[in-house]
Amino acid sequence: MINKFLGQDIADLEARKNFLIDNADSVVEMDYHKAFDSDELARKKTELSDTCIRINDIEEDIKDYRANMNLELKPLKETRTALLADIKSKGKTVREKCYCFIEREEKMACFYNAEGILVSSRPATREELRQPTLFTVQRKAANE
């Protein structure tokens, strides 16, 4: 039968170690599992608890920080999206009064903004072509 304990009758740890050295066949350096005593195990559990609490606090701080940063980032991202859309389309959609001129020879309705720039054109409707206005007559006379 193999003894689980040797030299336990020697109270002094240094004397027990010398007894083991003197009576061993060889001394070998090796890794093994050494159980903690109850006090050391209790300290480890307390340290684990404190560490878990600290980790939780830090993770909550990170979550709050991210939430605050996302609130700050949201309007910037919206601005970026709008700017990218403007750059991509090389302009923006506006709603303003435009002035329609019917070009009878081309049978087109042409729309100009307040700056006099053509912003849109389309084929004129029959109704638009039938009803000449005073300005149509004046333009026709000026072009002749």
mmCIF file of C-alpha atoms in Angstrom:
data_model
loop_
_atom_site.group_PDB
_atom_site.id
_atom_site.type_symbol
_atom_site.label_atom_id
_atom_site.label_comp_id
_atom_site.label_asym_id
_atom_site.label_seq_id
_atom_site.Cartn_x
_atom_site.Cartn_y
_atom_site.Cartn_z
ATOM 1 C CA MET A 1 0.000 0.000 0.000
ATOM 2 C CA ILE A 2 1.295 3.508 -0.950
ATOM 3 C CA ASN A 3 1.494 6.055 1.845
ATOM 4 C CA LYS A 4 -0.324 9.317 1.076
ATOM 5 C CA PHE A 5 1.705 11.187 3.680
ATOM 6 C CA LEU A 6 5.389 10.941 4.717
ATOM 7 C CA GLY A 7 7.057 12.651 7.674
ATOM 8 C CA GLN A 8 3.806 14.066 9.052
ATOM 9 C CA ASP A 9 5.029 13.187 12.538
ATOM 10 C CA ILE A 10 7.752 15.883 12.146
ATOM 11 C CA ALA A 11 6.125 19.219 13.097
ATOM 12 C CA ASP A 12 8.896 21.552 11.896
ATOM 13 C CA LEU A 13 8.536 22.064 8.104
ATOM 14 C CA GLU A 14 12.283 22.543 7.537
ATOM 15 C CA ALA A 15 13.074 19.337 9.427
ATOM 16 C CA ARG A 16 10.372 17.474 7.453
ATOM 17 C CA LYS A 17 11.909 18.745 4.186
ATOM 18 C CA ASN A 18 15.388 17.546 5.296
ATOM 19 C CA PHE A 19 13.918 14.147 6.204
ATOM 20 C CA LEU A 20 12.402 13.833 2.709
ATOM 21 C CA ILE A 21 15.669 14.903 1.012
ATOM 22 C CA ASP A 22 17.686 12.419 3.085
ATOM 23 C CA ASN A 23 15.365 9.492 2.416
ATOM 24 C CA ALA A 24 14.307 10.098 -1.225
ATOM 25 C CA ASP A 25 15.807 8.060 -4.051
ATOM 26 C CA SER A 26 16.054 11.254 -6.152
ATOM 27 C CA VAL A 27 14.878 14.866 -6.180
ATOM 28 C CA VAL A 28 12.877 15.866 -9.293
ATOM 29 C CA GLU A 29 11.507 19.269 -10.307
ATOM 30 C CA MET A 30 7.876 18.802 -11.525
ATOM 31 C CA ASP A 31 4.472 20.465 -11.835
ATOM 32 C CA TYR A 32 1.527 19.224 -9.796
ATOM 33 C CA HIS A 33 -1.780 20.461 -8.402
ATOM 34 C CA LYS A 34 -1.510 21.748 -4.831
ATOM 35 C CA ALA A 35 -4.850 22.392 -3.113
ATOM 36 C CA PHE A 36 -5.396 25.711 -1.325
ATOM 37 C CA ASP A 37 -6.112 25.714 2.381
ATOM 38 C CA SER A 38 -9.539 27.084 3.381
ATOM 39 C CA ASP A 39 -8.219 30.592 4.196
ATOM 40 C CA GLU A 40 -6.425 30.920 0.853
ATOM 41 C CA LEU A 41 -9.507 29.607 -0.982
ATOM 42 C CA ALA A 42 -11.693 32.172 0.837
ATOM 43 C CA ARG A 43 -9.240 34.967 -0.159
ATOM 44 C CA LYS A 44 -9.351 33.813 -3.790
ATOM 45 C CA LYS A 45 -13.164 33.829 -3.757
ATOM 46 C CA THR A 46 -13.215 37.337 -2.265
ATOM 47 C CA GLU A 47 -10.718 38.525 -4.878
ATOM 48 C CA LEU A 48 -12.836 36.946 -7.626
ATOM 49 C CA SER A 49 -15.942 38.677 -6.310
ATOM 50 C CA ASP A 50 -14.177 42.052 -6.156
ATOM 51 C CA THR A 51 -12.784 41.547 -9.663
ATOM 52 C CA CYS A 52 -16.212 40.625 -11.065
ATOM 53 C CA ILE A 53 -17.762 43.716 -9.492
ATOM 54 C CA ARG A 54 -15.013 45.947 -10.928
ATOM 55 C CA ILE A 55 -15.371 44.372 -14.375
ATOM 56 C CA ASN A 56 -19.135 44.919 -14.249
ATOM 57 C CA ASP A 57 -18.648 48.575 -13.249
ATOM 58 C CA ILE A 58 -16.186 49.137 -16.099
ATOM 59 C CA GLU A 59 -18.485 47.430 -18.623
ATOM 60 C CA GLU A 60 -21.379 49.643 -17.462
ATOM 61 C CA ASP A 61 -19.146 52.704 -17.877
ATOM 62 C CA ILE A 62 -18.210 51.532 -21.379
ATOM 63 C CA LYS A 63 -21.875 50.986 -22.244
ATOM 64 C CA ASP A 64 -22.792 54.474 -20.981
ATOM 65 C CA TYR A 65 -19.848 55.983 -22.852
ATOM 66 C CA ARG A 66 -20.844 54.255 -26.080
ATOM 67 C CA ALA A 67 -24.450 55.418 -25.666
ATOM 68 C CA ASN A 68 -23.279 59.010 -25.167
ATOM 69 C CA MET A 69 -20.880 58.803 -28.098
ATOM 70 C CA ASN A 70 -23.618 57.341 -30.322
ATOM 71 C CA LEU A 71 -25.896 60.258 -29.369
ATOM 72 C CA GLU A 72 -23.112 62.640 -30.355
ATOM 73 C CA LEU A 73 -22.303 60.650 -33.485
ATOM 74 C CA LYS A 74 -25.890 60.329 -34.791
ATOM 75 C CA PRO A 75 -26.319 63.932 -36.035
ATOM 76 C CA LEU A 76 -22.847 63.840 -37.567
ATOM 77 C CA LYS A 77 -23.705 60.660 -39.457
ATOM 78 C CA GLU A 78 -26.974 62.228 -40.654
ATOM 79 C CA THR A 79 -25.059 65.285 -41.857
ATOM 80 C CA ARG A 80 -22.541 63.045 -43.611
ATOM 81 C CA THR A 81 -25.344 61.129 -45.345
ATOM 82 C CA ALA A 82 -26.966 64.370 -46.518
ATOM 83 C CA LEU A 83 -23.647 65.773 -47.741
ATOM 84 C CA LEU A 84 -22.797 62.575 -49.592
ATOM 85 C CA ALA A 85 -26.220 62.637 -51.271
ATOM 86 C CA ASP A 86 -25.715 66.295 -52.259
ATOM 87 C CA ILE A 87 -22.247 65.591 -53.635
ATOM 88 C CA LYS A 88 -23.437 62.499 -55.488
ATOM 89 C CA SER A 89 -26.336 64.352 -57.116
ATOM 90 C CA LYS A 90 -24.183 67.487 -57.608
ATOM 91 C CA GLY A 91 -27.082 69.584 -56.333
ATOM 92 C CA LYS A 92 -30.169 69.499 -54.173
ATOM 93 C CA THR A 93 -33.904 69.394 -54.676
ATOM 94 C CA VAL A 94 -35.582 72.733 -54.002
ATOM 95 C CA ARG A 95 -39.165 73.928 -54.184
ATOM 96 C CA GLU A 96 -39.571 77.431 -55.574
ATOM 97 C CA LYS A 97 -41.599 79.350 -58.122
ATOM 98 C CA CYS A 98 -40.635 78.636 -61.712
ATOM 99 C CA TYR A 99 -41.787 80.386 -64.846
ATOM 100 C CA CYS A 100 -43.252 78.437 -67.743
ATOM 101 C CA PHE A 101 -42.661 79.525 -71.327
ATOM 102 C CA ILE A 102 -44.355 77.681 -74.185
ATOM 103 C CA GLU A 103 -42.102 77.328 -77.197
ATOM 104 C CA ARG A 104 -44.650 76.811 -79.938
ATOM 105 C CA GLU A 105 -42.245 75.959 -82.757
ATOM 106 C CA GLU A 106 -40.581 73.223 -80.669
ATOM 107 C CA LYS A 107 -43.912 72.358 -78.970
ATOM 108 C CA MET A 108 -42.185 72.391 -75.594
ATOM 109 C CA ALA A 109 -43.031 73.804 -72.159
ATOM 110 C CA CYS A 110 -39.838 75.245 -70.640
ATOM 111 C CA PHE A 111 -39.548 76.115 -66.938
ATOM 112 C CA TYR A 112 -37.081 78.756 -65.700
ATOM 113 C CA ASN A 113 -36.141 79.616 -62.123
ATOM 114 C CA ALA A 114 -35.969 83.188 -60.739
ATOM 115 C CA GLU A 115 -32.390 83.438 -62.034
ATOM 116 C CA GLY A 116 -33.588 82.748 -65.582
ATOM 117 C CA ILE A 117 -31.983 79.319 -65.759
ATOM 118 C CA LEU A 118 -33.834 76.507 -67.529
ATOM 119 C CA VAL A 119 -34.571 73.908 -64.834
ATOM 120 C CA SER A 120 -36.989 71.627 -66.679
ATOM 121 C CA SER A 121 -38.742 71.113 -69.953
ATOM 122 C CA ARG A 122 -41.382 68.789 -71.305
ATOM 123 C CA PRO A 123 -43.591 68.421 -74.356
ATOM 124 C CA ALA A 124 -46.336 71.026 -74.273
ATOM 125 C CA THR A 125 -49.910 69.855 -73.904
ATOM 126 C CA ARG A 126 -52.502 70.598 -76.614
ATOM 127 C CA GLU A 127 -54.206 72.979 -74.219
ATOM 128 C CA GLU A 128 -50.974 74.939 -73.719
ATOM 129 C CA LEU A 129 -50.364 75.127 -77.477
ATOM 130 C CA ARG A 130 -53.926 76.343 -78.252
ATOM 131 C CA GLN A 131 -54.017 79.291 -75.866
ATOM 132 C CA PRO A 132 -51.512 81.951 -76.847
ATOM 133 C CA THR A 133 -51.002 84.633 -74.183
ATOM 134 C CA LEU A 134 -50.229 88.305 -74.617
ATOM 135 C CA PHE A 135 -46.598 87.521 -73.728
ATOM 136 C CA THR A 136 -46.444 84.803 -76.389
ATOM 137 C CA VAL A 137 -47.490 87.337 -79.018
ATOM 138 C CA GLN A 138 -44.930 89.873 -77.756
ATOM 139 C CA ARG A 139 -42.118 87.275 -77.760
ATOM 140 C CA LYS A 140 -43.046 86.204 -81.259
ATOM 141 C CA ALA A 141 -42.945 89.828 -82.444
ATOM 142 C CA ALA A 142 -39.601 90.437 -80.737
ATOM 143 C CA ASN A 143 -38.044 87.357 -82.372
ATOM 144 C CA GLU A 144 -39.138 88.385 -85.884
#
